[in-house]
Structures are given as C-alpha cells and as structure tokens.
Amino acid sequence: MAQLIDGKAVAARVRAEVQADVERFKAARGLVPGLAVVRVGEDPASKIYVTGKKKAAEEVGFRSWEHHLREDISQEALLVRVRQLNEDPSVHGILVQLPLPKHIDAERIISAVSPEKDVDGFHPVNAGLLSLGQPGLRPCTPLGAMRLLEEAGCAPAGKRAVVVGRSNIVGKPMALMLLQADATVTVCHRKSDLPREVAQADILVVAVGVPELIQGEWLKPGAVVIDVGMNRKPDGKLVGDVAFQAASQRASAITPVPGGVGPMTIAMLMRNTLIAASGGV
Amino acid sequence: MAQLIDGKAVAARVRAEVQADVERFKAARGLVPGLAVVRVGEDPASKIYVTGKKKAAEEVGFRSWEHHLREDISQEALLVRVRQLNEDPSVHGILVQLPLPKHIDAERIISAVSPEKDVDGFHPVNAGLLSLGQPGLRPCTPLGAMRLLEEAGCAPAGKRAVVVGRSNIVGKPMALMLLQADATVTVCHRKSDLPREVAQADILVVAVGVPELIQGEWLKPGAVVIDVGMNRKPDGKLVGDVAFQAASQRASAITPVPGGVGPMTIAMLMRNTLIAASGGV
C-alpha cells in the first residue's frame, strides 16, 4: 500500500512556519504584511475560496481585505481598483479570484496587477521568470505540489516526471518547476497516449479535472502520485483525477483527495504574500 | 535515406516573404522598420553574427544601426543606451548581441529592453507570454525550427516530441511551442537517459552544443530530426549535436549542419522586427 501524502498536515506545518516568520518580520520591520483579495460577482465556489484565504491570512498574522465587487462592474472600473491596490503601500499581495465574469478580459486584469504583488504568480512577468529560471513569484498549486514531493522524500533529479494537463495555473508551471529540479519532464494532454506515458512516470502529477481519468493499473509500480484534481461525483463524493483505490495499490506514495494538494495552495499563497512583503524573492 | 530539410532555402523564402511584406508595410504606413543591434566588445563570433544580421536587415528593406560599444562599458552606461533605443521612435527592434562581458549582468540588460522591441524574444514578459500561450515576440531559433517542421510536412499534433537541452534561448521555448502545437513533449538534459528518450521521439530537437552526442542508432525509425547544434571539430569541420550520417539512415527527415536551423534564426529575426514595427503580434 502506498504511503499517504498528508497535504493537510504539511499545509498546517507550512502555515505555522509562515506565522513564525511573520512574527519575526513584524518585529524586524515594524510592518504587517497585507493581502488584498478581489472577488467579482456571486460565484459560490469563489466565495468559499476567498473566505478560506482571508481566514488563513488572518491566522498567520497578515492584514487582509476582501474587495467584493458587483458582477456587472466594468472592466475599466476593475482596472482602476487593481491600480489603486498596486499603489497602496499597505497592500503587499493582490489576488484577483478567478473566474471573472465573461464581459471581463481576465488576461488584461491579471496583467494589470503589479508583478511584485502578484501572489498568484499568474502575471506574464512571473510566468516568464519561472520559465527563465529567475527569481519571481510562482503559482501556488505547483509550489505546493513540489513541497509535497519533498515531504514524501522524493527528489525529482534524474527521475522521469509526467505531468498530465497543461494549464497555465498548474500543468505548465509544474513542468517548469520539475525541469528546474532536474527531472526529465513529459507534458501530456488530450492528444497524448496516456497509458503509455503514465507507465513511464516515476513522478506523476495530474491536473485535468476529469474524475478518475488515470487508472491505477497504468501506473509504474513505485510511482509517486500527486493528484491535483478535485471533482464532485453525482453521488456528492469528492474524487481526484486518479482512481485512488487501484492507484494506491501500485504507487509508493500518493496524495488523497481531499486532503492532498488542495490545502497546500492556500499555504503557499501565505508564503508568497510574505515573500512579496519582504520585497521579493 | 532521410529527406534533407534545406534551411538555407526555407530561410531565403522567409526573407523574401518579409521583404515583400516590408514593401507593403512602407507603402501603407509610410514608415521604415528599424532594427538596432548593440554589440559590446570584440568577441569575433559576435562580430560575424551582427554583420550578418545587419546585412539581412538591409536586404529586406529595414533601416539598421549597429551600436558598437567598448568592452569596458559600465552596466549603467549600457542601460542608458538601451533606454535611449527604447525611446527612439525610429527603432522598432532592439537586439543586444550575447554574450556580454562578464562585468555586465546580462539578465538585467535583457530586462531593460522594451518588451515591444525585444525581437530576440528573451525578455521575461515575452518568455511569460509564450508560456501562457498569449501573443508576444518569440525567440527566433525555436520559431525557425517550428517553421522547418512545417516545411517538412510534419504536424506536431498528437506526436511525441523530444527536446534535448533546456536553455532559455532554444530548449525551453521550443518545448513550449511544440506543446502549444499539441505534441506530447519531453524535455531532456544531462540527467536524462538519452537513448531511451530519443528512441521514443517522432520529432527530435537537439540543442546542447555537444558534437554528435545523439547517435543515429538511437533514433526511432522515421523520426524527424531538427539539429540546432553547430560545433567545430578539431579538424575544422562543422558538425551538429546529432551524428548525421547514421541518423540520416533512420530518420524520415533531418536538418543538415550547416544549412539547417542556422539560417532560419536570422530569417525569423527579420520577421520579428517587422512584427514589432507593425505594433505587435
């Protein structure tokens, strides 16, 4: 049976580390890190996420603000709000909760956030710094997945890592982080022969949003599996992108869903906000 | 025997296309695209490259300037020069020839070039836009390699592409372009099991700078091979990173060295400069 990678426990540890660092930071700088979260409209999942982020921010000792804006806000008015936050010296991190309403150009809004305050790591400058291997703010979910690999005692160097999914938020930055950690990295997607690719993965990271797409029988015995998926089945049960039961028979370590990568995202967001408040990486 | 992918011929065609587009652009806009090349010091290879770029720029109908600066120029003075070019409306493309002297922070200089004029595609913003799949100026060598694949009738979608080398100039942007073209992409480096990875490549791109590192016998029969390497052997002969003779027995198509990817880089630089003059992609 595979070792369970307990993301909840690791996330709690990261948050405790950040909390301790924040105390030192406040004492040394006489300054409280501030995180501003912008939420537009009434998406119920966004509301839950934002509440969780605000709560976590307060627990580690940040100031935090939620800017809740009307669904029908104009793009220009949203840009003005982002620019105000860019200029506000008490705000060190800015997060615009996605998705945004359809009449808003999300890329435009993300690009308007100052790269130094872009604690989501989604700004083109930060995406570029990651690709170039230069210091910058990194996306939180792949950062969290890297930390889970470390906690599982899995060093990527020289291993074959397979990333299923190529989103800007998880798949691509994950692949770049694994590459920087000296793994041989393959990125797969809907045109890939998944059983063949998965069978060669010493490290498998899946982020596609398709319930139990990856069959346990496909895995290389001993693989370390990071399942970023979080899907609700018709019966209400939460499952990942990997068929957990069968996978945990073959993997050496695997993240559960829920309780794996999920809690890490917020923890790494706290870490990023402290980095931004400290004046960069 | 593999089909030879004639980069010299394709590059000539691209340059002729750009030349025709430049004529139309001048007629429509009453404006001549301008390319400024900055060269620091006396590196003999840089001198040859810059001369070639200037000549190509004049042939397609651009204005071009070479700013040749002393080896001992300070970083601050070089930054000032770059900023002057950023502000000069007659300059649409700026290229700082690498390598720079050791006392200069090359990353800092590259980041100082306005992203809109960064015809090398090396600025973090452009690297980020590539990673995010958004329009931007792309690095010339991988752009040229993509064009060669197209000319060879090789569509990457659904194929396994293997990139050997993970530089910021070739390997990483190449992998991202192949991924965007729907290939399943593996990136390899010194920690990879190269024979194993190469054997699975429908498309193989090699950019490591090690003469004939890739043995022909490793190739999957029918592979399409793009060899970005350009190495001089002790006897003065130019060879690529792939052992050409043996490789051309197994590949379905292969670039020669010289006369493969090399000429494409300058051709795509011309294309990028016209794109920059046109006000972006």
Coordinates of C-alpha atoms in Angstrom, one line a residue:
Chain A
M1 CA 0.0 0.0 0.0
A2 CA 1.2 3.5 -0.9
Q3 CA 2.3 6.0 1.7
L4 CA -0.4 8.6 2.0
I5 CA 1.0 12.1 1.5
D6 CA -0.9 14.1 4.0
G7 CA -1.3 17.6 2.5
K8 CA -3.4 18.8 5.3
A9 CA -0.6 18.1 7.8
V10 CA 2.0 19.6 5.6
A11 CA -0.1 22.7 4.9
A12 CA -0.6 23.2 8.6
R13 CA 3.2 23.0 9.1
V14 CA 3.8 25.5 6.3
R15 CA 1.3 27.9 7.7
A16 CA 2.9 27.6 11.2
E17 CA 6.3 28.3 9.6
V18 CA 4.9 31.3 7.8
Q19 CA 3.2 32.5 11.1
A20 CA 6.6 32.3 12.9
D21 CA 8.3 34.1 10.0
V22 CA 5.6 36.8 10.1
E23 CA 6.2 37.4 13.7
R24 CA 9.9 37.8 13.1
F25 CA 9.2 40.0 10.1
K26 CA 6.9 42.3 12.1
A27 CA 9.4 42.6 14.8
A28 CA 12.3 43.4 12.4
R29 CA 10.4 45.7 10.0
G30 CA 7.6 47.1 12.1
L31 CA 5.3 46.3 9.3
V32 CA 2.3 44.0 8.8
P33 CA 2.1 42.1 5.5
G34 CA -1.2 42.8 3.8
L35 CA -3.2 40.6 1.4
A36 CA -6.0 42.1 -0.7
V37 CA -8.4 39.7 -2.3
V38 CA -10.7 40.9 -5.1
R39 CA -13.8 39.0 -5.7
V40 CA -16.3 39.9 -8.5
G41 CA -19.9 38.7 -8.5
E42 CA -21.6 35.9 -6.7
D43 CA -19.8 32.7 -7.8
P44 CA -20.5 30.4 -4.8
A45 CA -17.2 28.5 -5.1
S46 CA -15.2 31.8 -5.3
K47 CA -16.9 32.9 -2.2
I48 CA -15.8 29.8 -0.3
Y49 CA -12.2 30.1 -1.6
V50 CA -11.9 33.8 -0.8
T51 CA -13.3 33.2 2.7
G52 CA -10.7 30.4 3.2
K53 CA -7.9 32.6 2.0
K54 CA -8.9 35.5 4.2
K55 CA -9.1 33.3 7.3
A56 CA -5.7 31.8 6.6
A57 CA -4.2 35.3 6.1
E58 CA -5.5 36.4 9.5
E59 CA -4.3 33.2 11.2
V60 CA -0.7 33.8 10.0
G61 CA -0.9 37.4 11.2
F62 CA -1.5 39.3 7.9
R63 CA -3.8 42.1 7.4
S64 CA -6.4 41.2 4.8
W65 CA -9.1 42.9 2.8
E66 CA -11.8 41.5 0.6
H67 CA -12.9 43.8 -2.1
H68 CA -16.2 42.4 -3.2
L69 CA -17.3 44.0 -6.4
R70 CA -20.6 43.7 -8.3
E71 CA -21.0 41.2 -11.1
D72 CA -21.7 44.0 -13.6
I73 CA -18.6 46.0 -12.8
S74 CA -17.0 47.4 -16.0
Q75 CA -13.5 46.3 -17.0
E76 CA -12.3 49.8 -16.7
A77 CA -13.6 50.1 -13.1
L78 CA -12.0 46.8 -12.2
L79 CA -8.7 48.0 -13.7
V80 CA -8.9 51.2 -11.6
R81 CA -9.4 49.2 -8.5
V82 CA -6.4 47.0 -9.2
R83 CA -4.3 50.0 -9.8
Q84 CA -5.4 51.5 -6.5
L85 CA -4.2 48.3 -4.8
N86 CA -0.9 48.4 -6.7
E87 CA -0.3 51.8 -5.3
D88 CA -1.4 51.1 -1.8
P89 CA 1.7 50.6 0.3
S90 CA -0.1 48.6 3.0
V91 CA -1.1 46.0 0.4
H92 CA 1.8 43.6 -0.4
G93 CA -0.1 40.9 -2.2
I94 CA -3.1 41.2 -4.6
L95 CA -5.2 38.2 -5.6
V96 CA -8.0 38.5 -8.1
Q97 CA -10.2 35.5 -7.6
L98 CA -10.9 33.6 -10.8
P99 CA -13.1 33.0 -12.8
L100 CA -14.1 36.6 -13.6
P101 CA -17.5 37.4 -15.3
K102 CA -17.5 36.8 -19.1
H103 CA -17.5 40.5 -20.0
I104 CA -14.1 41.0 -18.3
D105 CA -10.9 40.2 -20.1
A106 CA -9.2 38.1 -17.3
E107 CA -5.7 38.2 -19.0
R108 CA -5.9 42.0 -19.0
I109 CA -6.8 42.2 -15.3
I110 CA -4.0 39.7 -14.3
S111 CA -1.5 41.7 -16.3
A112 CA -2.6 44.9 -14.5
V113 CA -1.6 43.5 -11.1
S114 CA 1.9 44.7 -10.2
P115 CA 4.3 41.7 -10.7
E116 CA 5.7 42.4 -7.3
K117 CA 2.3 42.0 -5.7
D118 CA 1.1 39.1 -7.9
V119 CA 1.0 36.5 -5.2
D120 CA -0.9 34.1 -7.5
G121 CA 2.2 34.1 -9.8
F122 CA 0.0 34.4 -12.9
H123 CA 1.4 37.7 -14.3
P124 CA 3.3 37.3 -17.6
V125 CA 6.4 38.6 -15.9
N126 CA 6.3 36.0 -13.2
A127 CA 5.4 33.2 -15.7
G128 CA 8.5 34.4 -17.7
L129 CA 10.8 34.5 -14.7
L130 CA 9.8 30.9 -13.9
S131 CA 10.4 29.8 -17.5
L132 CA 13.8 31.5 -17.4
G133 CA 14.7 30.1 -14.1
Q134 CA 15.0 33.5 -12.5
P135 CA 13.6 34.5 -9.1
G136 CA 9.9 35.6 -9.1
L137 CA 6.6 34.8 -7.5
R138 CA 5.5 31.3 -8.5
P139 CA 2.0 29.8 -8.9
C140 CA 0.8 28.4 -5.6
T141 CA -0.6 25.0 -6.5
P142 CA 2.6 23.7 -8.3
L143 CA 4.6 25.2 -5.5
G144 CA 2.5 23.2 -3.1
A145 CA 2.9 20.0 -5.2
M146 CA 6.7 20.5 -5.2
R147 CA 6.7 20.8 -1.4
L148 CA 4.6 17.6 -1.1
L149 CA 7.2 15.7 -3.2
E150 CA 9.9 16.9 -0.9
E151 CA 7.9 15.9 2.2
A152 CA 7.4 12.5 0.6
G153 CA 11.2 12.1 0.3
C154 CA 11.0 12.2 -3.4
A155 CA 13.9 14.2 -5.1
P156 CA 13.0 14.8 -8.8
A157 CA 16.6 14.9 -10.1
G158 CA 17.2 12.3 -12.7
K159 CA 13.6 10.9 -12.4
R160 CA 11.1 10.8 -15.1
A161 CA 8.2 13.1 -14.3
V162 CA 5.0 13.1 -16.2
V163 CA 2.6 16.0 -16.0
V164 CA -0.9 15.4 -17.3
G165 CA -2.6 18.7 -18.1
R166 CA -1.0 21.9 -19.5
S167 CA -3.0 24.7 -17.9
N168 CA -1.3 28.0 -17.1
I169 CA -2.2 27.6 -13.4
V170 CA -0.9 24.1 -12.8
G171 CA 0.4 22.0 -15.7
K172 CA 2.9 24.3 -17.4
P173 CA 4.4 25.8 -14.2
M174 CA 4.6 22.4 -12.6
A175 CA 6.5 21.1 -15.6
L176 CA 8.9 24.0 -15.5
M177 CA 9.5 23.5 -11.7
L178 CA 10.2 19.8 -12.2
L179 CA 12.5 20.6 -15.0
Q180 CA 14.4 23.1 -12.9
A181 CA 14.6 20.3 -10.3
D182 CA 16.4 18.2 -12.9
A183 CA 13.7 15.7 -13.7
T184 CA 13.2 14.6 -17.3
V185 CA 9.7 16.0 -17.8
T186 CA 6.9 15.0 -20.2
V187 CA 3.8 17.1 -20.5
C188 CA 0.6 15.2 -21.7
H189 CA -2.9 16.4 -22.7
R190 CA -5.9 15.2 -24.6
K191 CA -3.9 14.2 -27.7
S192 CA -1.5 12.0 -25.6
D193 CA -1.4 8.3 -25.3
L194 CA -1.9 8.4 -21.5
P195 CA -1.5 4.8 -20.5
R196 CA 1.8 4.7 -22.3
E197 CA 3.1 8.0 -20.8
V198 CA 1.8 7.2 -17.3
A199 CA 3.5 3.8 -17.3
Q200 CA 6.9 5.6 -17.6
A201 CA 6.3 8.1 -14.7
D202 CA 8.4 7.9 -11.6
I203 CA 6.6 11.1 -10.6
L204 CA 3.1 11.6 -11.9
V205 CA 1.2 14.9 -11.5
V206 CA -2.3 15.1 -12.8
A207 CA -4.3 18.3 -13.2
V208 CA -7.1 17.9 -15.7
G209 CA -10.4 18.0 -13.8
V210 CA -11.7 14.6 -15.1
P211 CA -12.8 12.3 -12.3
E212 CA -10.6 9.2 -12.0
L213 CA -9.2 9.6 -15.6
I214 CA -6.0 7.9 -14.6
Q215 CA -6.4 4.2 -14.0
G216 CA -4.4 2.7 -11.2
E217 CA -3.3 -0.2 -13.5
W218 CA -1.5 2.3 -15.7
L219 CA 1.0 3.3 -13.0
K220 CA 4.6 2.3 -12.9
P221 CA 5.0 0.3 -9.7
G222 CA 6.5 2.5 -7.0
A223 CA 5.5 5.8 -8.7
V224 CA 4.9 8.9 -6.6
V225 CA 1.5 10.3 -7.5
I226 CA 0.3 13.9 -7.0
D227 CA -3.4 14.3 -7.8
V228 CA -4.4 18.0 -8.2
G229 CA -7.9 17.1 -9.4
M230 CA -10.9 17.8 -7.2
N231 CA -14.1 16.6 -8.8
R232 CA -17.6 16.0 -7.3
K233 CA -19.3 12.9 -8.5
P234 CA -23.1 12.6 -8.9
D235 CA -23.3 11.0 -5.5
G236 CA -21.6 14.0 -3.9
K237 CA -18.3 12.3 -3.3
L238 CA -15.1 14.2 -3.9
V239 CA -12.6 12.4 -6.1
G240 CA -9.4 13.3 -7.9
D241 CA -8.2 12.8 -11.4
V242 CA -6.6 9.5 -10.4
A243 CA -8.6 6.3 -9.5
F244 CA -7.3 6.3 -5.9
Q245 CA -8.0 2.8 -4.7
A246 CA -6.3 1.0 -7.6
A247 CA -3.5 3.6 -7.7
S248 CA -2.7 3.2 -4.1
Q249 CA -2.0 -0.5 -4.7
R250 CA 0.8 0.3 -7.1
A251 CA 2.2 3.7 -6.1
S252 CA 4.8 4.1 -3.4
A253 CA 3.2 7.4 -2.3
I254 CA 0.0 9.2 -3.3
T255 CA -2.0 12.3 -2.3
P256 CA -5.5 11.7 -1.1
V257 CA -8.4 13.8 -2.4
P258 CA -9.5 15.8 -0.5
G259 CA -6.6 16.5 1.9
G260 CA -3.7 16.3 -0.6
V261 CA -2.8 19.2 -2.8
G262 CA -5.9 21.3 -2.0
P263 CA -4.7 22.6 1.4
M264 CA -1.3 23.3 0.1
T265 CA -2.5 26.0 -2.3
I266 CA -3.6 28.4 0.4
A267 CA -0.5 27.6 2.5
M268 CA 1.8 28.6 -0.4
L269 CA -0.3 31.7 -1.0
M270 CA 0.6 32.7 2.5
R271 CA 4.2 32.0 1.9
N272 CA 4.1 34.1 -1.4
T273 CA 2.4 37.0 0.4
L274 CA 5.2 37.1 3.0
I275 CA 7.8 36.9 0.2
A276 CA 6.1 39.9 -1.6
A277 CA 6.0 41.8 1.7
S278 CA 9.7 41.1 2.2
G279 CA 10.4 42.8 -1.1
G280 CA 10.7 39.8 -3.4
V281 CA 12.4 36.5 -3.7
Chain B
M1 CA 17.6 7.9 -46.7
A2 CA 16.1 10.8 -44.9
Q3 CA 14.7 13.9 -46.7
L4 CA 17.1 16.8 -46.2
I5 CA 15.4 19.8 -44.6
D6 CA 17.0 22.7 -46.5
G7 CA 17.1 25.5 -44.0
K8 CA 19.0 27.7 -46.4
A9 CA 16.3 27.5 -49.0
V10 CA 13.5 28.0 -46.4
A11 CA 15.3 30.9 -44.8
A12 CA 15.7 32.6 -48.3
R13 CA 12.0 32.1 -48.8
V14 CA 11.1 33.6 -45.4
R15 CA 13.3 36.6 -46.1
A16 CA 11.7 37.1 -49.5
E17 CA 8.3 37.0 -47.8
V18 CA 9.4 39.5 -45.2
Q19 CA 10.9 41.7 -48.0
A20 CA 7.5 41.7 -49.8
D21 CA 5.7 42.4 -46.6
V22 CA 8.1 45.3 -45.8
E23 CA 7.3 46.9 -49.1
R24 CA 3.6 46.7 -48.5
F25 CA 4.2 48.0 -44.9
K26 CA 6.2 51.0 -46.1
A27 CA 3.5 51.8 -48.7
A28 CA 0.7 51.5 -46.2
R29 CA 2.3 53.2 -43.3
G30 CA 4.9 55.5 -44.8
L31 CA 7.4 54.1 -42.3
V32 CA 10.6 52.1 -42.5
P33 CA 11.1 49.3 -39.9
G34 CA 14.3 49.9 -37.9
L35 CA 16.5 47.3 -36.2
A36 CA 19.2 48.4 -33.7
V37 CA 21.9 45.9 -32.9
V38 CA 24.0 46.5 -29.8
R39 CA 27.4 44.8 -29.7
V40 CA 29.8 45.1 -26.8
G41 CA 33.5 44.4 -27.0
E42 CA 35.4 42.4 -29.6
D43 CA 34.1 38.8 -29.5
P44 CA 34.9 37.6 -33.0
A45 CA 31.8 35.4 -33.3
S46 CA 29.5 38.2 -32.2
K47 CA 31.1 40.5 -34.9
I48 CA 30.3 37.9 -37.6
Y49 CA 26.7 37.4 -36.3
V50 CA 26.0 41.1 -36.1
T51 CA 27.3 41.7 -39.6
G52 CA 25.0 39.0 -40.9
K53 CA 22.0 40.4 -39.1
K54 CA 22.7 43.9 -40.3
K55 CA 23.1 42.7 -43.9
A56 CA 19.9 40.7 -43.7
A57 CA 18.1 43.7 -42.3
E58 CA 19.2 45.9 -45.2
E59 CA 18.3 43.3 -47.8
V60 CA 14.7 43.1 -46.5
G61 CA 14.4 46.8 -46.6
F62 CA 14.8 47.8 -42.9
R63 CA 16.9 50.6 -41.6
S64 CA 19.5 49.2 -39.3
W65 CA 22.1 50.5 -36.9
E66 CA 25.0 48.8 -35.2
H67 CA 25.9 50.3 -31.8
H68 CA 29.3 49.0 -31.1
L69 CA 30.3 49.7 -27.5
R70 CA 33.6 49.3 -25.8
E71 CA 34.4 46.1 -23.9
D72 CA 34.8 48.1 -20.6
I73 CA 31.5 50.0 -20.8
S74 CA 29.8 50.2 -17.4
Q75 CA 26.5 48.4 -16.8
E76 CA 24.9 51.8 -16.1
A77 CA 26.1 53.3 -19.4
L78 CA 24.8 50.2 -21.3
L79 CA 21.4 50.5 -19.6
V80 CA 21.3 54.2 -20.6
R81 CA 22.0 53.2 -24.2
V82 CA 19.3 50.6 -24.2
R83 CA 16.8 53.1 -22.7
Q84 CA 17.6 55.6 -25.5
L85 CA 16.8 53.0 -28.0
N86 CA 13.6 52.1 -26.2
E87 CA 12.6 55.7 -26.6
D88 CA 13.7 56.2 -30.2
P89 CA 10.6 56.0 -32.4
S90 CA 12.6 55.1 -35.5
V91 CA 13.8 51.9 -33.7
H92 CA 11.3 49.1 -33.7
G93 CA 13.5 46.2 -32.8
I94 CA 16.4 46.1 -30.4
L95 CA 18.9 43.2 -30.2
V96 CA 21.7 43.0 -27.7
Q97 CA 24.2 40.6 -29.0
L98 CA 25.2 37.9 -26.5
P99 CA 27.4 37.0 -24.8
L100 CA 28.1 40.3 -22.9
P101 CA 31.3 40.9 -20.9
K102 CA 31.5 39.3 -17.5
H103 CA 31.1 42.5 -15.5
I104 CA 27.7 43.1 -17.1
D105 CA 24.5 41.5 -15.7
A106 CA 23.0 40.1 -19.0
E107 CA 19.6 39.4 -17.4
R108 CA 19.4 43.0 -16.2
I109 CA 20.2 44.3 -19.7
I110 CA 17.7 42.0 -21.4
S111 CA 15.0 43.0 -19.0
A112 CA 15.7 46.7 -19.7
V113 CA 14.8 46.3 -23.4
S114 CA 11.2 47.3 -24.0
P115 CA 9.2 44.0 -24.5
E116 CA 7.6 45.5 -27.6
K117 CA 11.0 46.0 -29.2
D118 CA 12.5 42.7 -27.9
V119 CA 12.9 41.0 -31.2
D120 CA 15.0 38.2 -29.7
G121 CA 12.1 37.2 -27.5
F122 CA 14.3 37.0 -24.4
H123 CA 12.6 39.5 -22.1
P124 CA 10.7 37.9 -19.1
V125 CA 7.4 39.4 -20.4
N126 CA 7.8 37.6 -23.8
A127 CA 9.0 34.4 -22.1
G128 CA 5.9 34.6 -20.0
L129 CA 3.6 35.3 -22.9
L130 CA 4.9 32.2 -24.7
S131 CA 4.5 30.1 -21.6
L132 CA 0.9 31.4 -21.1
G133 CA 0.1 30.9 -24.8
Q134 CA -0.6 34.6 -25.3
P135 CA 0.7 36.7 -28.3
G136 CA 4.2 38.1 -27.9
L137 CA 7.6 38.1 -29.6
R138 CA 9.1 34.6 -29.6
P139 CA 12.7 33.5 -29.7
C140 CA 14.0 33.2 -33.2
T141 CA 15.7 29.8 -33.2
P142 CA 12.8 27.8 -32.0
L143 CA 10.5 29.8 -34.3
G144 CA 12.7 28.8 -37.1
A145 CA 12.7 25.2 -36.1
M146 CA 8.9 25.2 -36.0
R147 CA 8.9 26.6 -39.5
L148 CA 11.2 23.8 -40.7
L149 CA 8.9 21.2 -39.3
E150 CA 6.1 22.8 -41.2
E151 CA 8.1 22.9 -44.4
A152 CA 9.0 19.2 -43.9
G153 CA 5.3 18.4 -43.7
C154 CA 5.5 17.4 -40.1
A155 CA 2.5 18.4 -38.0
P156 CA 3.3 18.1 -34.3
A157 CA -0.2 17.4 -33.1
G158 CA -0.5 14.1 -31.3
K159 CA 3.2 13.2 -32.0
R160 CA 5.8 12.6 -29.3
A161 CA 8.3 15.4 -29.4
V162 CA 11.6 15.1 -27.5
V163 CA 13.7 18.2 -26.9
V164 CA 17.3 17.6 -25.8
G165 CA 18.6 20.7 -24.0
R166 CA 16.7 23.2 -21.8
S167 CA 18.3 26.5 -22.5
N168 CA 16.2 29.7 -22.3
I169 CA 17.1 30.5 -25.9
V170 CA 16.2 27.2 -27.5
G171 CA 15.2 24.2 -25.4
K172 CA 12.5 25.7 -23.1
P173 CA 10.8 27.9 -25.7
M174 CA 11.0 25.1 -28.2
A175 CA 9.2 22.7 -25.8
L176 CA 6.5 25.3 -25.1
M177 CA 5.9 25.9 -28.9
L178 CA 5.7 22.1 -29.5
L179 CA 3.3 21.8 -26.6
Q180 CA 1.2 24.6 -27.9
A181 CA 1.1 22.7 -31.3
D182 CA -0.4 19.8 -29.4
A183 CA 2.6 17.5 -29.3
T184 CA 3.3 15.4 -26.2
V185 CA 6.6 16.9 -25.2
T186 CA 9.5 15.6 -23.2
V187 CA 12.4 17.8 -22.2
C188 CA 15.8 16.1 -21.6
H189 CA 19.1 17.2 -20.2
R190 CA 22.3 15.8 -18.8
K191 CA 20.4 13.8 -16.1
S192 CA 18.2 12.1 -18.7
D193 CA 18.6 8.6 -20.2
L194 CA 19.0 9.9 -23.7
P195 CA 19.0 6.6 -25.7
R196 CA 15.7 5.7 -24.1
E197 CA 14.1 9.1 -24.6
V198 CA 15.4 9.6 -28.2
A199 CA 14.0 6.2 -29.2
Q200 CA 10.5 7.5 -28.4
A201 CA 10.8 10.7 -30.4
D202 CA 8.6 11.2 -33.5
I203 CA 10.1 14.7 -33.6
L204 CA 13.6 15.2 -32.1
V205 CA 15.0 18.6 -31.5
V206 CA 18.6 18.8 -30.1
A207 CA 20.2 21.9 -28.8
V208 CA 23.1 21.1 -26.4
G209 CA 26.3 22.1 -28.2
V210 CA 28.0 18.7 -27.9
P211 CA 29.3 17.4 -31.2
E212 CA 27.4 14.3 -32.4
L213 CA 26.1 13.5 -28.9
I214 CA 23.0 11.8 -30.4
Q215 CA 23.8 8.6 -32.1
G216 CA 21.9 7.7 -35.2
E217 CA 21.1 4.2 -33.9
W218 CA 19.1 5.7 -31.0
L219 CA 16.5 7.2 -33.3
K220 CA 13.1 5.9 -33.8
P221 CA 12.8 4.9 -37.5
G222 CA 11.0 7.6 -39.4
A223 CA 11.8 10.4 -36.9
V224 CA 12.0 14.0 -38.0
V225 CA 15.2 15.5 -36.6
I226 CA 16.0 19.1 -36.1
D227 CA 19.6 19.6 -35.1
V228 CA 20.2 23.1 -33.6
G229 CA 23.9 22.3 -32.7
M230 CA 26.8 23.9 -34.5
N231 CA 30.1 22.6 -33.3
R232 CA 33.6 22.9 -34.8
K233 CA 35.6 19.7 -34.6
P234 CA 39.4 19.8 -34.2
D235 CA 39.8 19.2 -37.9
G236 CA 37.8 22.4 -38.6
K237 CA 34.7 20.6 -39.8
L238 CA 31.3 21.9 -38.6
V239 CA 29.0 19.2 -37.1
G240 CA 25.7 19.3 -35.3
D241 CA 24.7 17.6 -32.0
V242 CA 23.4 14.6 -34.0
A243 CA 25.7 12.1 -35.7
F244 CA 24.4 13.0 -39.2
Q245 CA 25.4 10.0 -41.3
A246 CA 23.9 7.3 -39.1
A247 CA 20.9 9.5 -38.2
S248 CA 20.0 10.1 -41.9
Q249 CA 19.8 6.3 -42.3
R250 CA 16.9 6.1 -39.8
A251 CA 15.2 9.5 -39.9
S252 CA 12.5 10.4 -42.4
A253 CA 13.7 14.0 -42.5
I254 CA 16.7 15.8 -41.0
T255 CA 18.3 19.2 -41.0
P256 CA 21.9 19.3 -42.2
V257 CA 24.6 21.2 -40.3
P258 CA 25.4 23.8 -41.6
G259 CA 22.5 24.9 -43.7
G260 CA 19.7 23.7 -41.4
V261 CA 18.4 25.7 -38.4
G262 CA 21.3 28.2 -38.6
P263 CA 20.0 30.3 -41.5
M264 CA 16.5 30.3 -40.0
T265 CA 17.4 32.3 -36.9
I266 CA 18.2 35.4 -38.9
A267 CA 15.2 35.0 -41.1
M268 CA 12.9 34.8 -38.1
L269 CA 14.6 37.8 -36.6
M270 CA 13.6 39.8 -39.7
R271 CA 10.0 38.5 -39.3
N272 CA 10.0 39.5 -35.6
T273 CA 11.3 43.0 -36.4
L274 CA 8.5 43.5 -38.9
I275 CA 6.0 42.3 -36.3
A276 CA 7.4 44.8 -33.8
A277 CA 7.2 47.6 -36.3
S278 CA 3.6 46.6 -37.1
G279 CA 2.8 47.2 -33.5
G280 CA 2.8 43.7 -32.1
V281 CA 1.5 40.3 -32.8

